[in-house]
């Protein structure tokens, strides 16, 4: 069975600091993918970054990077130089067997000026 | 660019009534998903489809039915609505063969069951 765990319900971070949002997963599938999404207060879901289980390097997209530690089954999102606009809900998600995609409960990030 | 469109955006039902949420995508995606979002629970997968005419259960399928008669449409039905089904419903689609296979989401449908 697939499982995604986000252990930080909420975080407060000072503007311009780096942020790490935790995500651990569990799956028995040898091939899987990990995603991060952002949901601002307006409600839309915004895709941030993707990591495949066989990718050798950690994924990066602008200020976002995914710290993928396969042996630990973790896929933490790192946001460098945080901005006020980064305040939002962040979800980790996993595609596993039969292309089922499940989400964690999310972390609400507050960036302080 | 329409992308993923959900209809209706808002709906209020009485307990026991039925309704259907429509999801339409114009990106020719093979896969479509229905999620519900509740405070503190994240997004939970209700049902999904990996192709026209096929559906599969997700994490919380009870009380819902789905149909995928056309590739571009994915319908979510509530036969007898209950207050526990008050939620925001999101439809999403993807095509694993393109890009990262990420989900493209609709804007959400807010359903209240009284």
XYZ file of N, CA and C in Angstrom:
681
model
N 0.845 -1.199 0.000
C 0.000 0.000 0.000
C 0.881 1.250 0.000
N 0.361 2.284 -0.637
C 1.094 3.549 -0.689
C 0.743 4.412 0.500
N 1.703 5.184 0.954
C 1.449 6.118 2.042
C 2.376 7.317 1.914
N 1.824 8.494 2.165
C 2.603 9.737 2.180
C 2.414 10.396 3.531
N 3.507 10.820 4.142
C 3.427 11.451 5.458
C 4.113 12.810 5.439
N 3.364 13.826 5.836
C 3.936 15.158 6.046
C 3.728 15.489 7.508
N 4.808 15.590 8.246
C 4.723 15.679 9.711
C 4.625 17.102 10.239
N 4.762 18.092 9.371
C 4.731 19.488 9.811
C 3.397 20.119 9.408
N 2.457 20.254 10.330
C 1.177 20.874 9.957
C 1.354 22.337 9.559
N 2.275 23.037 10.263
C 2.488 24.436 9.963
C 3.921 24.849 10.259
N 4.381 25.863 9.515
C 5.733 26.382 9.721
C 5.736 27.883 9.545
N 6.547 28.547 10.360
C 6.746 29.989 10.229
C 8.215 30.219 9.914
N 8.474 30.966 8.850
C 9.843 31.192 8.415
C 10.020 32.670 8.082
N 11.183 33.197 8.411
C 11.483 34.591 8.089
C 11.775 34.708 6.589
N 11.288 35.800 6.028
C 11.532 36.074 4.604
C 13.026 36.000 4.300
N 13.358 35.460 3.141
C 14.709 35.319 2.599
C 15.473 34.122 3.172
N 14.897 33.475 4.182
C 15.535 32.261 4.691
C 15.164 31.068 3.809
N 15.969 30.025 3.867
C 15.636 28.778 3.163
C 14.660 27.963 4.020
N 13.839 27.189 3.322
C 12.802 26.392 3.998
C 12.915 24.954 3.534
N 12.777 24.032 4.458
C 12.692 22.610 4.100
C 11.366 22.058 4.600
N 10.581 21.528 3.674
C 9.309 20.894 4.010
C 9.489 19.380 3.897
N 9.129 18.684 4.963
C 9.403 17.254 5.037
C 8.321 16.410 4.372
N 8.755 15.327 3.761
C 7.830 14.357 3.169
C 8.491 12.986 3.212
N 7.822 12.031 3.816
C 8.276 10.645 3.739
C 7.192 9.819 3.066
N 7.603 8.731 2.460
C 6.650 7.930 1.703
C 6.912 6.454 1.948
N 5.946 5.661 1.592
C 6.096 4.218 1.700
C 5.395 3.583 0.503
N 6.087 2.703 -0.160
C 5.520 1.977 -1.282
C 6.341 0.725 -1.521
N 5.708 -0.287 -2.052
C 6.411 -1.508 -2.430
C 6.690 -1.545 -3.934
N 6.240 -0.516 -4.643
C 6.466 -0.470 -6.091
C 7.910 -0.077 -6.379
N 8.574 -0.756 -7.304
C 9.959 -0.397 -7.630
C 10.043 0.905 -8.424
N 8.976 1.229 -9.128
C 8.942 2.453 -9.935
C 7.840 3.359 -9.414
N 8.212 4.585 -9.100
C 7.220 5.527 -8.572
C 7.713 6.943 -8.850
N 6.840 7.903 -8.641
C 7.195 9.296 -8.838
C 6.704 10.128 -7.677
N 7.410 11.182 -7.401
C 7.071 12.067 -6.283
C 6.878 13.489 -6.796
N 5.841 14.136 -6.315
C 5.475 15.487 -6.738
C 5.344 16.392 -5.525
N 5.515 17.690 -5.788
C 5.137 18.703 -4.815
C 4.217 19.705 -5.504
N 3.154 20.067 -4.758
C 2.195 21.056 -5.234
C 2.053 22.158 -4.196
N 1.741 23.352 -4.700
C 1.485 24.510 -3.852
C 0.025 24.907 -4.000
N -0.623 25.201 -2.889
C -2.004 25.686 -2.941
C -2.099 27.006 -2.181
N -2.117 28.122 -2.888
C -2.280 29.416 -2.220
C -3.696 29.561 -1.681
N -3.922 30.645 -0.983
C -5.233 30.851 -0.356
C -6.356 30.943 -1.379
N -6.020 31.236 -2.621
C -7.029 31.301 -3.676
C -7.546 29.922 -4.072
N -6.839 28.872 -3.681
C -7.365 27.516 -3.845
C -6.848 26.703 -5.007
N -6.194 27.307 -5.986
C -5.751 26.493 -7.110
C -4.543 25.645 -6.742
N -4.355 24.560 -7.434
C -3.234 23.649 -7.209
C -2.170 23.928 -8.259
N -0.962 24.230 -7.782
C 0.132 24.602 -8.669
C 1.239 23.562 -8.570
N 1.590 22.942 -9.684
C 2.661 21.951 -9.723
C 4.013 22.654 -9.569
N 4.859 22.108 -8.688
C 6.167 22.706 -8.445
C 7.318 21.889 -9.023
N 7.346 20.582 -8.700
C 8.539 19.820 -9.004
C 8.226 18.328 -8.965
N 9.025 17.544 -9.727
C 8.814 16.101 -9.824
C 10.151 15.364 -9.723
N 10.099 14.196 -9.061
C 11.278 13.326 -8.955
C 10.863 11.905 -9.263
N 11.502 11.281 -10.230
C 11.247 9.879 -10.520
C 12.129 8.995 -9.651
N 11.644 7.803 -9.358
C 12.380 6.931 -8.437
C 13.719 6.472 -9.005
N 13.862 6.503 -10.317
C 15.118 6.072 -10.917
C 16.017 7.237 -11.310
N 15.550 8.462 -11.029
C 16.382 9.621 -11.367
C 17.612 9.645 -10.474
N 18.765 9.831 -11.102
C 20.019 9.797 -10.352
C 20.282 11.095 -9.598
N 19.786 12.190 -10.160
C 20.042 13.486 -9.532
C 18.771 14.057 -8.923
N 18.940 14.860 -7.896
C 17.812 15.546 -7.298
C 17.249 16.573 -8.267
N 15.917 16.649 -8.313
C 15.266 17.587 -9.213
C 15.392 19.019 -8.700
N 15.517 19.952 -9.626
C 15.523 21.375 -9.283
C 14.669 22.135 -10.294
N 13.972 23.153 -9.789
C 13.173 24.040 -10.631
C 13.244 25.425 -10.019
N 14.126 26.252 -10.544
C 14.266 27.602 -10.009
C 14.663 27.576 -8.542
N 13.833 28.187 -7.682
C 14.151 28.224 -6.252
C 13.757 26.937 -5.523
N 13.138 26.009 -6.238
C 12.696 24.755 -5.624
C 13.680 23.630 -5.939
N 13.974 22.839 -4.946
C 14.737 21.624 -5.170
C 14.133 20.520 -4.319
N 14.306 19.310 -4.779
C 13.765 18.162 -4.070
C 14.939 17.341 -3.545
N 15.014 17.214 -2.243
C 16.070 16.429 -1.606
C 15.586 14.988 -1.494
N 15.958 14.177 -2.476
C 15.471 12.808 -2.594
C 16.477 11.854 -1.960
N 16.040 11.185 -0.888
C 16.878 10.183 -0.227
C 16.116 8.865 -0.272
N 16.445 8.085 -1.282
C 15.673 6.883 -1.583
C 15.719 5.871 -0.447
N 16.894 5.675 0.141
C 17.032 4.678 1.204
C 16.200 5.069 2.423
N 16.063 6.351 2.665
C 15.273 6.834 3.800
C 13.810 7.032 3.433
N 13.490 6.859 2.151
C 12.148 7.103 1.640
C 11.672 8.502 2.023
N 12.516 9.470 1.717
C 12.118 10.844 1.961
C 12.290 11.688 0.702
N 11.469 12.693 0.568
C 11.458 13.564 -0.616
C 11.126 14.977 -0.157
N 12.052 15.591 0.529
C 11.815 16.910 1.115
C 11.921 18.011 0.065
N 11.057 18.998 0.186
C 11.095 20.163 -0.699
C 11.916 21.260 -0.032
N 12.851 21.811 -0.773
C 13.656 22.916 -0.277
C 13.344 24.154 -1.110
N 12.974 25.223 -0.419
C 12.737 26.505 -1.088
C 13.848 27.443 -0.650
N 14.609 27.913 -1.597
C 15.711 28.817 -1.259
C 15.187 30.253 -1.248
N 15.774 31.087 -0.415
C 15.464 32.523 -0.386
C 13.957 32.757 -0.424
N 13.274 32.375 0.633
C 11.814 32.435 0.653
C 11.304 33.863 0.451
N 10.107 33.927 -0.140
C 9.455 35.204 -0.429
C 8.053 35.199 0.196
N 7.490 36.384 0.382
C 6.160 36.474 0.991
C 5.133 35.678 0.183
N 5.317 35.652 -1.133
C 4.398 34.917 -2.004
C 4.482 33.414 -1.863
N 5.459 32.934 -1.108
C 5.564 31.487 -0.873
C 4.612 31.018 0.218
N 3.990 31.940 0.923
C 3.014 31.564 1.949
C 1.855 30.827 1.290
N 1.665 29.595 1.690
C 0.659 28.740 1.040
C 0.652 27.387 1.740
N -0.242 26.518 1.251
C -0.262 25.125 1.667
C 0.566 24.339 0.664
N 1.389 23.411 1.147
C 2.227 22.607 0.267
C 1.914 21.125 0.471
N 1.720 20.454 -0.660
C 1.385 19.037 -0.620
C 2.442 18.206 -1.334
N 2.799 17.103 -0.700
C 3.646 16.086 -1.312
C 2.723 14.996 -1.848
N 3.057 14.434 -2.996
C 2.212 13.403 -3.606
C 3.089 12.333 -4.240
N 2.520 11.137 -4.390
C 3.271 10.026 -4.974
C 2.411 9.284 -5.983
N 3.017 8.984 -7.138
C 2.387 8.077 -8.111
C 3.010 6.717 -7.895
N 2.168 5.710 -7.646
C 2.673 4.361 -7.442
C 2.067 3.395 -8.434
N 1.859 2.177 -7.967
C 1.320 1.148 -8.835
C -0.053 1.475 -9.358
N -0.357 1.014 -10.567
C -1.648 1.254 -11.205
C -1.908 2.760 -11.388
N -0.843 3.551 -11.343
C -0.929 5.004 -11.560
C -1.836 5.712 -10.566
N -1.991 5.108 -9.410
C -2.720 5.795 -8.341
C -1.835 6.901 -7.789
N -2.391 8.095 -7.641
C -1.641 9.233 -7.111
C -2.302 9.674 -5.820
N -1.544 9.596 -4.730
C -2.080 9.998 -3.430
C -1.267 11.161 -2.865
N -1.920 11.899 -1.965
C -1.334 13.097 -1.395
C -1.148 12.959 0.116
N -0.209 13.752 0.645
C -0.101 13.889 2.082
C -1.091 14.921 2.597
N -1.073 15.144 3.916
C -2.032 16.059 4.513
C -1.644 17.522 4.365
N -0.412 17.766 3.958
C 0.001 19.122 3.678
C 0.707 19.820 4.824
N 1.457 20.855 4.468
C 2.121 21.735 5.428
C 1.757 23.168 5.067
N 1.257 23.904 6.057
C 0.940 25.312 5.808
C 2.163 26.146 6.154
N 2.694 26.828 5.159
C 3.892 27.640 5.309
C 3.521 29.113 5.401
N 4.050 29.765 6.442
C 3.841 31.204 6.619
C 5.197 31.880 6.514
N 5.332 32.827 5.598
C 6.569 33.583 5.458
C 6.380 34.934 6.159
N 7.251 35.223 7.089
C 7.141 36.435 7.894
C 8.019 37.548 7.325
N 7.479 38.775 7.228
C 8.294 39.880 6.662
C 9.353 40.359 7.641
N -7.167 28.808 -23.148
C -6.794 27.452 -22.761
C -7.655 26.983 -21.606
N -8.630 26.086 -21.893
C -9.555 25.674 -20.851
C -8.869 24.748 -19.856
N -8.123 23.742 -20.325
C -7.465 22.818 -19.399
C -8.474 21.849 -18.810
N -8.667 21.913 -17.488
C -9.611 21.053 -16.781
C -10.734 21.928 -16.236
N -11.950 21.599 -16.607
C -13.110 22.389 -16.207
C -14.057 21.546 -15.386
N -14.451 22.066 -14.232
C -15.386 21.362 -13.356
C -16.723 22.105 -13.326
N -17.802 21.329 -13.347
C -19.148 21.901 -13.295
C -20.006 21.083 -12.333
N -20.763 21.692 -11.383
C -20.769 23.125 -11.080
C -19.637 23.509 -10.147
N -19.448 24.788 -9.917
C -18.414 25.295 -8.995
C -18.921 25.252 -7.557
N -20.198 25.455 -7.378
C -20.806 25.456 -6.042
C -22.145 24.726 -6.110
N -22.475 24.016 -5.019
C -23.771 23.340 -4.974
C -24.128 23.080 -3.527
N -25.388 23.291 -3.228
C -25.919 22.954 -1.906
C -26.980 21.884 -2.085
N -26.849 20.804 -1.353
C -27.781 19.687 -1.440
C -28.410 19.415 -0.081
N -29.555 18.772 -0.114
C -30.133 18.271 1.117
C -29.752 16.796 1.245
N -29.676 16.326 2.471
C -29.363 14.917 2.724
C -30.303 14.023 1.922
N -29.722 13.047 1.235
C -30.510 12.107 0.457
C -30.656 12.465 -1.014
N -30.362 13.702 -1.381
C -30.443 14.086 -2.788
C -29.261 13.513 -3.556
N -29.415 13.459 -4.860
C -28.330 12.973 -5.710
C -27.829 14.104 -6.595
N -26.605 13.949 -7.048
C -26.063 14.935 -7.968
C -24.851 14.338 -8.698
N -24.477 15.005 -9.774
C -23.320 14.592 -10.556
C -22.414 15.786 -10.784
N -21.125 15.572 -10.504
C -20.106 16.565 -10.839
C -19.465 16.150 -12.156
N -19.315 17.131 -13.043
C -18.722 16.859 -14.351
C -17.325 17.437 -14.412
N -16.404 16.640 -14.905
C -15.049 17.104 -15.171
C -14.757 16.907 -16.645
N -14.294 17.963 -17.292
C -13.956 17.892 -18.713
C -12.554 18.429 -18.921
N -11.760 17.694 -19.711
C -10.403 18.158 -20.034
C -10.205 18.136 -21.543
N -9.463 19.137 -22.005
C -9.254 19.278 -23.451
C -7.799 19.053 -23.838
N -7.057 18.320 -23.006
C -5.632 18.097 -23.244
C -5.344 16.684 -23.761
N -6.394 15.931 -24.039
C -6.255 14.564 -24.553
C -5.501 13.654 -23.567
N -5.682 13.930 -22.270
C -5.025 13.111 -21.258
C -5.719 11.779 -21.075
N -4.890 10.734 -20.840
C -5.458 9.409 -20.637
C -6.034 9.236 -19.240
N -5.373 9.825 -18.243
C -5.723 9.562 -16.852
C -6.513 10.715 -16.262
N -7.515 10.382 -15.466
C -8.300 11.395 -14.766
C -8.574 10.935 -13.339
N -8.676 11.891 -12.431
C -8.769 11.599 -10.992
C -9.808 12.504 -10.337
N -10.468 11.994 -9.305
C -11.318 12.803 -8.453
C -10.778 12.735 -7.016
N -10.599 13.916 -6.419
C -10.155 14.038 -5.030
C -11.174 14.860 -4.250
N -11.160 14.660 -2.942
C -11.869 15.559 -2.053
C -10.852 16.161 -1.085
N -11.075 17.439 -0.749
C -10.182 18.125 0.169
C -10.963 18.600 1.372
N -10.540 18.162 2.530
C -11.145 18.553 3.801
C -10.055 19.108 4.703
N -10.404 20.060 5.571
C -9.395 20.681 6.448
C -8.635 19.642 7.259
N -7.315 19.728 7.224
C -6.479 18.828 7.999
C -6.307 17.442 7.412
N -6.968 17.180 6.280
C -6.921 15.826 5.698
C -6.195 15.792 4.357
N -5.793 16.929 3.853
C -5.141 16.942 2.555
C -6.122 16.608 1.442
N -5.607 16.074 0.351
C -6.449 15.618 -0.745
C -6.515 14.100 -0.681
N -7.711 13.588 -0.703
C -7.893 12.137 -0.665
C -8.518 11.664 -1.979
N -7.931 10.632 -2.532
C -8.359 10.111 -3.822
C -9.657 9.321 -3.682
N -10.650 9.689 -4.497
C -11.948 9.012 -4.443
C -11.979 7.865 -5.453
N -11.880 8.217 -6.714
C -11.813 7.256 -7.812
C -10.904 7.833 -8.876
N -10.417 6.966 -9.754
C -9.642 7.461 -10.864
C -9.845 6.558 -12.075
N -9.331 7.016 -13.208
C -9.507 6.292 -14.466
C -8.232 6.393 -15.286
N -7.796 5.266 -15.816
C -6.593 5.263 -16.651
C -6.943 5.155 -18.127
N -8.201 5.274 -18.449
C -8.592 5.270 -19.852
C -10.095 5.234 -20.004
N -10.529 5.563 -21.195
C -11.959 5.548 -21.496
C -12.540 4.180 -21.172
N -13.646 4.192 -20.423
C -14.330 2.951 -20.087
C -13.770 2.221 -18.890
N -12.720 2.752 -18.264
C -12.126 2.089 -17.096
C -12.162 3.017 -15.891
N -12.425 2.457 -14.710
C -12.363 3.213 -13.468
C -11.778 2.333 -12.380
N -11.254 2.968 -11.349
C -10.679 2.230 -10.223
C -10.936 2.991 -8.938
N -11.010 2.249 -7.833
C -11.257 2.874 -6.537
C -9.992 3.504 -5.996
N -10.193 4.605 -5.284
C -9.097 5.252 -4.612
C -9.119 4.966 -3.124
N -8.794 5.973 -2.332
C -8.697 5.796 -0.880
C -10.053 5.878 -0.184
N -10.960 6.688 -0.699
C -12.254 6.909 -0.042
C -13.398 6.801 -1.044
N -13.630 5.631 -1.621
C -14.619 5.503 -2.693
C -16.073 5.361 -2.246
N -16.296 5.041 -0.978
C -17.661 4.731 -0.539
C -18.577 5.934 -0.641
N -19.762 5.699 -1.206
C -20.757 6.761 -1.353
C -20.654 7.508 -2.670
N -19.693 7.119 -3.504
C -19.475 7.780 -4.790
C -19.453 6.747 -5.916
N -19.897 7.184 -7.093
C -19.708 6.372 -8.286
C -19.151 7.268 -9.386
N -18.495 6.654 -10.344
C -17.866 7.417 -11.423
C -18.116 6.723 -12.754
N -17.989 7.514 -13.811
C -18.061 6.939 -15.158
C -17.155 7.719 -16.093
N -16.570 6.996 -17.031
C -15.660 7.602 -18.017
C -16.074 7.056 -19.392
N -17.176 7.560 -19.871
C -17.702 7.095 -21.152
C -16.962 7.709 -22.325
N -16.449 8.912 -22.131
C -15.659 9.586 -23.153
C -14.316 9.951 -22.558
N -13.290 9.939 -23.357
C -11.939 10.193 -22.865
C -11.834 11.550 -22.179
N -12.557 12.536 -22.668
C -12.386 13.877 -22.138
C -13.224 14.162 -20.905
N -14.140 13.256 -20.554
C -15.044 13.527 -19.434
C -14.934 12.474 -18.336
N -15.028 12.928 -17.093
C -15.010 12.021 -15.946
C -16.067 12.518 -14.968
N -17.115 11.717 -14.764
C -18.241 12.129 -13.938
C -18.151 11.505 -12.555
N -18.454 12.304 -11.549
C -18.508 11.825 -10.167
C -19.935 11.962 -9.670
N -20.523 10.859 -9.242
C -21.905 10.864 -8.798
C -22.048 10.587 -7.314
N -23.001 11.289 -6.713
C -23.400 11.009 -5.332
C -24.854 10.571 -5.412
N -25.137 9.328 -5.107
C -26.494 8.798 -5.245
C -27.414 9.276 -4.134
N -26.887 9.344 -2.917
C -27.668 9.766 -1.759
C -26.748 10.557 -0.850
N -26.727 11.869 -1.052
C -25.743 12.708 -0.380
C -25.911 12.682 1.142
N -24.762 12.734 1.831
C -24.732 12.772 3.292
C -23.921 13.985 3.731
N -24.192 14.525 4.939
C -23.419 15.680 5.414
C -21.913 15.423 5.417
N -21.494 14.167 5.592
C -20.057 13.841 5.584
C -19.419 14.044 4.207
N -20.241 14.228 3.188
C -19.716 14.472 1.847
C -19.576 15.966 1.533
N -19.856 16.793 2.518
C -19.561 18.221 2.383
C -18.060 18.379 2.255
N -17.609 18.989 1.157
C -16.180 19.040 0.881
C -15.934 19.904 -0.350
N -14.655 20.101 -0.646
C -14.258 20.675 -1.928
C -13.720 19.531 -2.779
N -14.273 19.396 -3.966
C -13.904 18.304 -4.855
C -13.036 18.832 -5.986
N -11.929 18.141 -6.202
C -11.022 18.499 -7.281
C -10.938 17.365 -8.291
N -11.005 17.741 -9.545
C -10.732 16.819 -10.631
C -9.348 17.146 -11.177
N -8.649 16.124 -11.643
C -7.332 16.339 -12.223
C -7.116 15.345 -13.353
N -6.234 15.719 -14.267
C -5.901 14.811 -15.360
C -4.393 14.803 -15.565
N -3.919 13.739 -16.189
C -2.488 13.653 -16.485
C -2.246 12.723 -17.653
N -1.060 12.833 -18.191
C -0.630 11.942 -19.264
C 0.807 11.571 -18.976
N 1.051 10.427 -18.360
C 2.394 10.068 -17.922
C 3.446 10.084 -19.006
N 3.027 9.988 -20.241
C 4.001 9.999 -21.317
C 4.496 11.386 -21.679
N 3.910 12.400 -21.093
C 4.287 13.775 -21.436
C 4.859 14.480 -20.219
N 5.975 15.146 -20.397
C 6.573 15.909 -19.299
C 6.840 14.999 -18.104
N 6.515 15.495 -16.941
C 6.699 14.727 -15.723
C 5.452 13.926 -15.349
N 4.455 13.979 -16.195
C 3.226 13.265 -15.876
C 2.479 13.899 -14.719
N 2.702 15.199 -14.541
C 2.068 15.849 -13.395
C 0.573 15.995 -13.602
N -0.136 16.165 -12.484
C -1.572 16.372 -12.521
C -1.888 17.823 -12.861
N -2.884 17.987 -13.727
C -3.440 19.300 -14.018
C -4.812 19.339 -13.355
N -5.011 20.345 -12.513
C -6.224 20.391 -11.698
C -7.269 21.356 -12.237
N -8.524 21.018 -11.963
C -9.598 21.973 -12.127
C -9.607 22.941 -10.958
N -10.550 23.883 -10.982
C -10.596 24.931 -9.958
C -11.277 24.464 -8.680
N -11.884 23.316 -8.713
C -12.561 22.798 -7.532
C -14.055 23.074 -7.545
N -14.797 22.196 -6.884
C -16.251 22.348 -6.737
C -16.582 22.220 -5.251
N -17.211 23.273 -4.732
C -17.550 23.261 -3.304
C -18.962 22.730 -3.131
N -19.060 21.618 -2.425
C -20.360 20.977 -2.202
C -20.698 21.019 -0.723
N -21.904 21.483 -0.437
C -22.412 21.497 0.939
C -23.655 20.628 1.002
N -23.659 19.704 1.949
C -24.818 18.831 2.141
C -25.439 19.148 3.499
N -26.680 19.592 3.466
C -27.366 20.004 4.700
C -28.159 18.859 5.314
